[in-house]
Amino acid sequence: MTVTVEQLENTLKSGFPDSNIIVEDVSGGCGAKFSIVIGSDKFEGVSLLERHRMANDVIGELMKDIHAINFKTWTKKQYEEKMKQ
Amino acid sequence: MSVGYTGRFLVGGLHSTNIVRENGVRSFSRYYSSVKDEYQKKIADQVKEFPCVLYMKGTPERPMCGFSNTVIRILEAEGATFKSHNVLEDDDLRENIKSFSNWPTIPQVYIKGEFVGGADIMMNMYKTGELSKMLEDAGVVEKQ
Protein backbone atom coordinates (compact mmCIF):
# COMPACT_ATOMS: atom_id res chain seq x y z
CA MET A 1 0.00 0.00 0.00
CA THR A 2 1.25 3.45 -0.83
CA VAL A 3 0.67 6.28 1.57
CA THR A 4 -0.27 9.56 -0.11
CA VAL A 5 0.43 13.15 0.92
CA GLU A 6 -3.35 13.68 1.20
CA GLN A 7 -3.79 10.74 3.55
CA LEU A 8 -1.03 12.01 5.80
CA GLU A 9 -2.38 15.56 5.75
CA ASN A 10 -5.87 14.42 6.70
CA THR A 11 -4.58 12.17 9.47
CA LEU A 12 -2.37 14.92 10.89
CA LYS A 13 -5.13 17.53 10.63
CA SER A 14 -7.47 15.40 12.70
CA GLY A 15 -4.73 14.60 15.23
CA PHE A 16 -3.56 18.20 15.45
CA PRO A 17 -6.63 20.38 14.93
CA ASP A 18 -6.06 24.11 14.42
CA SER A 19 -2.49 23.47 13.35
CA ASN A 20 -0.30 24.37 10.41
CA ILE A 21 0.52 21.18 8.53
CA ILE A 22 2.86 20.82 5.56
CA VAL A 23 3.43 17.36 4.07
CA GLU A 24 5.89 16.84 1.26
CA ASP A 25 6.76 13.61 -0.55
CA VAL A 26 10.54 13.43 -0.72
CA SER A 27 10.94 9.74 -1.61
CA GLY A 28 13.82 8.89 -3.84
CA GLY A 29 14.35 5.20 -4.53
CA CYS A 30 14.63 4.31 -0.85
CA GLY A 31 10.87 3.90 -0.37
CA ALA A 32 8.08 6.13 0.86
CA LYS A 33 9.70 9.14 2.43
CA PHE A 34 8.06 12.31 3.67
CA SER A 35 9.00 15.64 5.07
CA ILE A 36 6.44 16.94 7.56
CA VAL A 37 6.10 20.30 9.27
CA ILE A 38 3.60 20.66 12.11
CA GLY A 39 2.99 23.99 13.82
CA SER A 40 0.78 23.30 16.80
CA ASP A 41 0.14 24.77 20.24
CA LYS A 42 -0.01 21.17 21.50
CA PHE A 43 3.81 21.25 21.45
CA GLU A 44 4.06 24.15 23.89
CA GLY A 45 6.32 23.11 26.79
CA VAL A 46 6.90 19.61 25.33
CA SER A 47 10.38 18.16 24.71
CA LEU A 48 11.52 17.36 21.17
CA LEU A 49 11.44 13.61 21.74
CA GLU A 50 7.88 13.82 23.09
CA ARG A 51 6.80 16.04 20.19
CA HIS A 52 8.02 13.42 17.75
CA ARG A 53 6.32 10.69 19.75
CA MET A 54 3.03 12.63 19.57
CA ALA A 55 3.35 12.96 15.81
CA ASN A 56 4.28 9.29 15.43
CA ASP A 57 1.25 8.31 17.51
CA VAL A 58 -1.08 10.32 15.26
CA ILE A 59 0.40 8.77 12.12
CA GLY A 60 0.01 5.34 13.74
CA GLU A 61 -0.73 2.53 11.30
CA LEU A 62 0.25 4.57 8.24
CA MET A 63 3.83 4.40 9.50
CA LYS A 64 3.98 0.71 8.53
CA ASP A 65 4.06 1.68 4.87
CA ILE A 66 6.42 4.62 5.26
CA HIS A 67 10.16 4.23 5.19
CA ALA A 68 11.11 7.49 6.80
CA ILE A 69 9.78 10.84 7.92
CA ASN A 70 11.67 14.02 8.54
CA PHE A 71 9.74 15.97 11.20
CA LYS A 72 9.68 19.60 12.11
CA THR A 73 7.53 19.83 15.20
CA TRP A 74 7.10 23.48 16.10
CA THR A 75 4.76 25.45 18.27
CA LYS A 76 2.60 27.93 16.36
CA LYS A 77 4.86 30.74 17.48
CA GLN A 78 7.99 28.88 16.28
CA TYR A 79 6.19 28.06 13.03
CA GLU A 80 5.43 31.71 12.32
CA GLU A 81 9.00 32.76 13.14
CA LYS A 82 10.53 30.02 10.94
CA MET A 83 8.21 30.77 8.04
CA LYS A 84 9.18 34.44 8.06
CA GLN A 85 12.82 33.50 7.46
CA MET B 1 20.76 -13.86 -2.81
CA SER B 2 19.69 -10.37 -3.53
CA VAL B 3 18.20 -8.49 -0.65
CA GLY B 4 16.22 -5.33 -1.11
CA TYR B 5 13.62 -3.69 1.01
CA THR B 6 10.24 -2.22 0.34
CA GLY B 7 9.02 0.04 3.06
CA ARG B 8 9.53 -1.94 6.19
CA PHE B 9 9.98 -5.59 5.35
CA LEU B 10 12.97 -7.23 3.86
CA VAL B 11 12.29 -9.19 0.71
CA GLY B 12 14.36 -12.00 -0.61
CA GLY B 13 15.56 -13.46 2.66
CA LEU B 14 14.17 -15.93 5.15
CA HIS B 15 11.73 -14.03 7.32
CA SER B 16 9.46 -16.50 8.99
CA THR B 17 8.18 -14.14 11.66
CA ASN B 18 6.75 -11.70 9.14
CA ILE B 19 4.84 -14.49 7.47
CA VAL B 20 3.62 -15.67 10.86
CA ARG B 21 2.19 -12.29 11.74
CA GLU B 22 0.54 -11.81 8.39
CA ASN B 23 -1.15 -15.21 8.46
CA GLY B 24 -1.86 -15.12 12.16
CA VAL B 25 -1.27 -18.86 12.55
CA ARG B 26 -1.87 -19.62 16.21
CA SER B 27 0.85 -22.13 16.98
CA PHE B 28 3.39 -19.87 15.39
CA SER B 29 2.10 -16.81 17.24
CA ARG B 30 2.85 -18.55 20.53
CA TYR B 31 6.33 -19.27 19.28
CA TYR B 32 6.62 -15.67 18.21
CA SER B 33 5.60 -14.21 21.56
CA SER B 34 8.36 -16.14 23.33
CA VAL B 35 10.85 -14.91 20.75
CA LYS B 36 9.56 -11.43 21.42
CA ASP B 37 10.08 -11.66 25.19
CA GLU B 38 13.55 -13.01 24.62
CA TYR B 39 14.40 -10.12 22.32
CA GLN B 40 12.98 -7.45 24.60
CA LYS B 41 15.22 -8.81 27.36
CA LYS B 42 18.20 -9.01 25.04
CA ILE B 43 17.73 -5.39 23.93
CA ALA B 44 17.27 -4.15 27.51
CA ASP B 45 20.72 -5.61 28.29
CA GLN B 46 22.26 -4.51 25.00
CA VAL B 47 21.43 -0.80 25.42
CA LYS B 48 23.23 -0.81 28.77
CA GLU B 49 26.30 -2.68 27.52
CA PHE B 50 27.94 0.51 26.30
CA PRO B 51 27.35 4.20 27.17
CA CYS B 52 26.36 4.96 23.55
CA VAL B 53 24.56 2.31 21.49
CA LEU B 54 23.29 2.75 17.95
CA TYR B 55 20.80 0.59 16.06
CA MET B 56 21.22 1.21 12.37
CA LYS B 57 20.78 -0.14 8.86
CA GLY B 58 24.17 -1.36 7.72
CA THR B 59 27.48 -0.77 9.46
CA PRO B 60 29.39 2.42 10.35
CA GLU B 61 31.74 1.66 7.43
CA ARG B 62 28.84 1.00 5.08
CA PRO B 63 25.53 2.56 6.16
CA MET B 64 22.60 1.24 4.10
CA CYS B 65 20.27 4.18 4.59
CA GLY B 66 20.71 7.95 4.49
CA PHE B 67 19.32 8.42 7.99
CA SER B 68 21.67 5.86 9.52
CA ASN B 69 24.48 7.56 7.63
CA THR B 70 23.49 10.94 9.11
CA VAL B 71 23.72 9.59 12.65
CA ILE B 72 27.11 8.00 11.94
CA ARG B 73 28.44 11.31 10.59
CA ILE B 74 27.15 13.16 13.67
CA LEU B 75 28.72 10.69 16.11
CA GLU B 76 31.98 10.87 14.15
CA ALA B 77 31.91 14.67 14.22
CA GLU B 78 31.42 14.51 17.98
CA GLY B 79 34.35 12.10 18.22
CA ALA B 80 32.22 9.66 20.15
CA THR B 81 32.91 5.99 20.59
CA PHE B 82 29.81 3.88 20.29
CA LYS B 83 28.60 0.35 19.73
CA SER B 84 26.45 -0.28 16.66
CA HIS B 85 24.03 -3.05 15.79
CA ASN B 86 22.94 -3.76 12.22
CA VAL B 87 19.21 -4.43 12.15
CA LEU B 88 19.38 -5.62 8.55
CA GLU B 89 21.21 -8.71 9.78
CA ASP B 90 18.50 -9.64 12.23
CA ASP B 91 14.84 -9.23 11.33
CA ASP B 92 13.64 -10.01 14.86
CA LEU B 93 15.90 -7.30 16.24
CA ARG B 94 14.62 -4.91 13.58
CA GLU B 95 11.01 -5.34 14.72
CA ASN B 96 11.69 -5.65 18.44
CA ILE B 97 13.80 -2.53 18.75
CA LYS B 98 10.78 -0.55 17.52
CA SER B 99 8.48 -1.90 20.21
CA PHE B 100 11.22 -1.64 22.84
CA SER B 101 11.49 2.13 22.44
CA ASN B 102 7.97 2.65 21.12
CA TRP B 103 9.63 4.43 18.22
CA PRO B 104 8.67 3.36 14.67
CA THR B 105 11.90 3.98 12.79
CA ILE B 106 15.60 3.16 12.60
CA PRO B 107 18.24 4.52 13.37
CA GLN B 108 17.84 4.69 17.14
CA VAL B 109 20.42 6.07 19.55
CA TYR B 110 20.69 5.11 23.22
CA ILE B 111 22.87 7.01 25.66
CA LYS B 112 23.41 5.58 29.14
CA GLY B 113 20.71 3.05 28.41
CA GLU B 114 18.10 5.68 27.56
CA PHE B 115 16.53 6.14 24.15
CA VAL B 116 17.57 9.57 22.86
CA GLY B 117 16.12 9.72 19.36
CA GLY B 118 16.50 9.08 15.66
CA ALA B 119 18.27 11.08 12.96
CA ASP B 120 16.13 14.25 13.26
CA ILE B 121 16.58 14.53 16.99
CA MET B 122 20.29 13.75 16.82
CA MET B 123 20.76 16.48 14.22
CA ASN B 124 18.85 18.93 16.34
CA MET B 125 20.81 18.09 19.49
CA TYR B 126 24.07 18.24 17.55
CA LYS B 127 23.26 21.75 16.38
CA THR B 128 22.24 23.00 19.83
CA GLY B 129 25.29 21.44 21.50
CA GLU B 130 23.07 19.35 23.73
CA LEU B 131 24.48 16.15 22.25
CA SER B 132 28.09 17.09 23.07
CA LYS B 133 27.14 17.56 26.70
CA MET B 134 25.26 14.30 26.82
CA LEU B 135 28.13 12.36 25.21
CA GLU B 136 30.67 13.98 27.53
CA ASP B 137 28.51 13.13 30.47
CA ALA B 138 28.32 9.51 29.26
CA GLY B 139 32.12 9.47 29.01
CA VAL B 140 32.31 8.54 25.33
CA VAL B 141 34.08 11.71 24.18
CA GLU B 142 37.16 13.40 25.56
CA LYS B 143 36.40 16.59 27.43
CA GLN B 144 37.55 19.70 25.55
Short mmCIF file of C-alpha atoms in Angstrom, two decimals, chain A:
data_model
loop_
_atom_site.label_atom_id
_atom_site.label_comp_id
_atom_site.label_asym_id
_atom_site.label_seq_id
_atom_site.Cartn_x
_atom_site.Cartn_y
_atom_site.Cartn_z
CA MET A 1 0.00 0.00 0.00
CA THR A 2 1.25 3.45 -0.83
CA VAL A 3 0.67 6.28 1.57
CA THR A 4 -0.27 9.56 -0.11
CA VAL A 5 0.43 13.15 0.92
CA GLU A 6 -3.35 13.68 1.20
CA GLN A 7 -3.79 10.74 3.55
CA LEU A 8 -1.03 12.01 5.80
CA GLU A 9 -2.38 15.56 5.75
CA ASN A 10 -5.87 14.42 6.70
CA THR A 11 -4.58 12.17 9.47
CA LEU A 12 -2.37 14.92 10.89
CA LYS A 13 -5.13 17.53 10.63
CA SER A 14 -7.47 15.40 12.70
CA GLY A 15 -4.73 14.60 15.23
CA PHE A 16 -3.56 18.20 15.45
CA PRO A 17 -6.63 20.38 14.93
CA ASP A 18 -6.06 24.11 14.42
CA SER A 19 -2.49 23.47 13.35
CA ASN A 20 -0.30 24.37 10.41
CA ILE A 21 0.52 21.18 8.53
CA ILE A 22 2.86 20.82 5.56
CA VAL A 23 3.43 17.36 4.07
CA GLU A 24 5.89 16.84 1.26
CA ASP A 25 6.76 13.61 -0.55
CA VAL A 26 10.54 13.43 -0.72
CA SER A 27 10.94 9.74 -1.61
CA GLY A 28 13.82 8.89 -3.84
CA GLY A 29 14.35 5.20 -4.53
CA CYS A 30 14.63 4.31 -0.85
CA GLY A 31 10.87 3.90 -0.37
CA ALA A 32 8.08 6.13 0.86
CA LYS A 33 9.70 9.14 2.43
CA PHE A 34 8.06 12.31 3.67
CA SER A 35 9.00 15.64 5.07
CA ILE A 36 6.44 16.94 7.56
CA VAL A 37 6.10 20.30 9.27
CA ILE A 38 3.60 20.66 12.11
CA GLY A 39 2.99 23.99 13.82
CA SER A 40 0.78 23.30 16.80
CA ASP A 41 0.14 24.77 20.24
CA LYS A 42 -0.01 21.17 21.50
CA PHE A 43 3.81 21.25 21.45
CA GLU A 44 4.06 24.15 23.89
CA GLY A 45 6.32 23.11 26.79
CA VAL A 46 6.90 19.61 25.33
CA SER A 47 10.38 18.16 24.71
CA LEU A 48 11.52 17.36 21.17
CA LEU A 49 11.44 13.61 21.74
CA GLU A 50 7.88 13.82 23.09
CA ARG A 51 6.80 16.04 20.19
CA HIS A 52 8.02 13.42 17.75
CA ARG A 53 6.32 10.69 19.75
CA MET A 54 3.03 12.63 19.57
CA ALA A 55 3.35 12.96 15.81
CA ASN A 56 4.28 9.29 15.43
CA ASP A 57 1.25 8.31 17.51
CA VAL A 58 -1.08 10.32 15.26
CA ILE A 59 0.40 8.77 12.12
CA GLY A 60 0.01 5.34 13.74
CA GLU A 61 -0.73 2.53 11.30
CA LEU A 62 0.25 4.57 8.24
CA MET A 63 3.83 4.40 9.50
CA LYS A 64 3.98 0.71 8.53
CA ASP A 65 4.06 1.68 4.87
CA ILE A 66 6.42 4.62 5.26
CA HIS A 67 10.16 4.23 5.19
CA ALA A 68 11.11 7.49 6.80
CA ILE A 69 9.78 10.84 7.92
CA ASN A 70 11.67 14.02 8.54
CA PHE A 71 9.74 15.97 11.20
CA LYS A 72 9.68 19.60 12.11
CA THR A 73 7.53 19.83 15.20
CA TRP A 74 7.10 23.48 16.10
CA THR A 75 4.76 25.45 18.27
CA LYS A 76 2.60 27.93 16.36
CA LYS A 77 4.86 30.74 17.48
CA GLN A 78 7.99 28.88 16.28
CA TYR A 79 6.19 28.06 13.03
CA GLU A 80 5.43 31.71 12.32
CA GLU A 81 9.00 32.76 13.14
CA LYS A 82 10.53 30.02 10.94
CA MET A 83 8.21 30.77 8.04
CA LYS A 84 9.18 34.44 8.06
CA GLN A 85 12.82 33.50 7.46
#
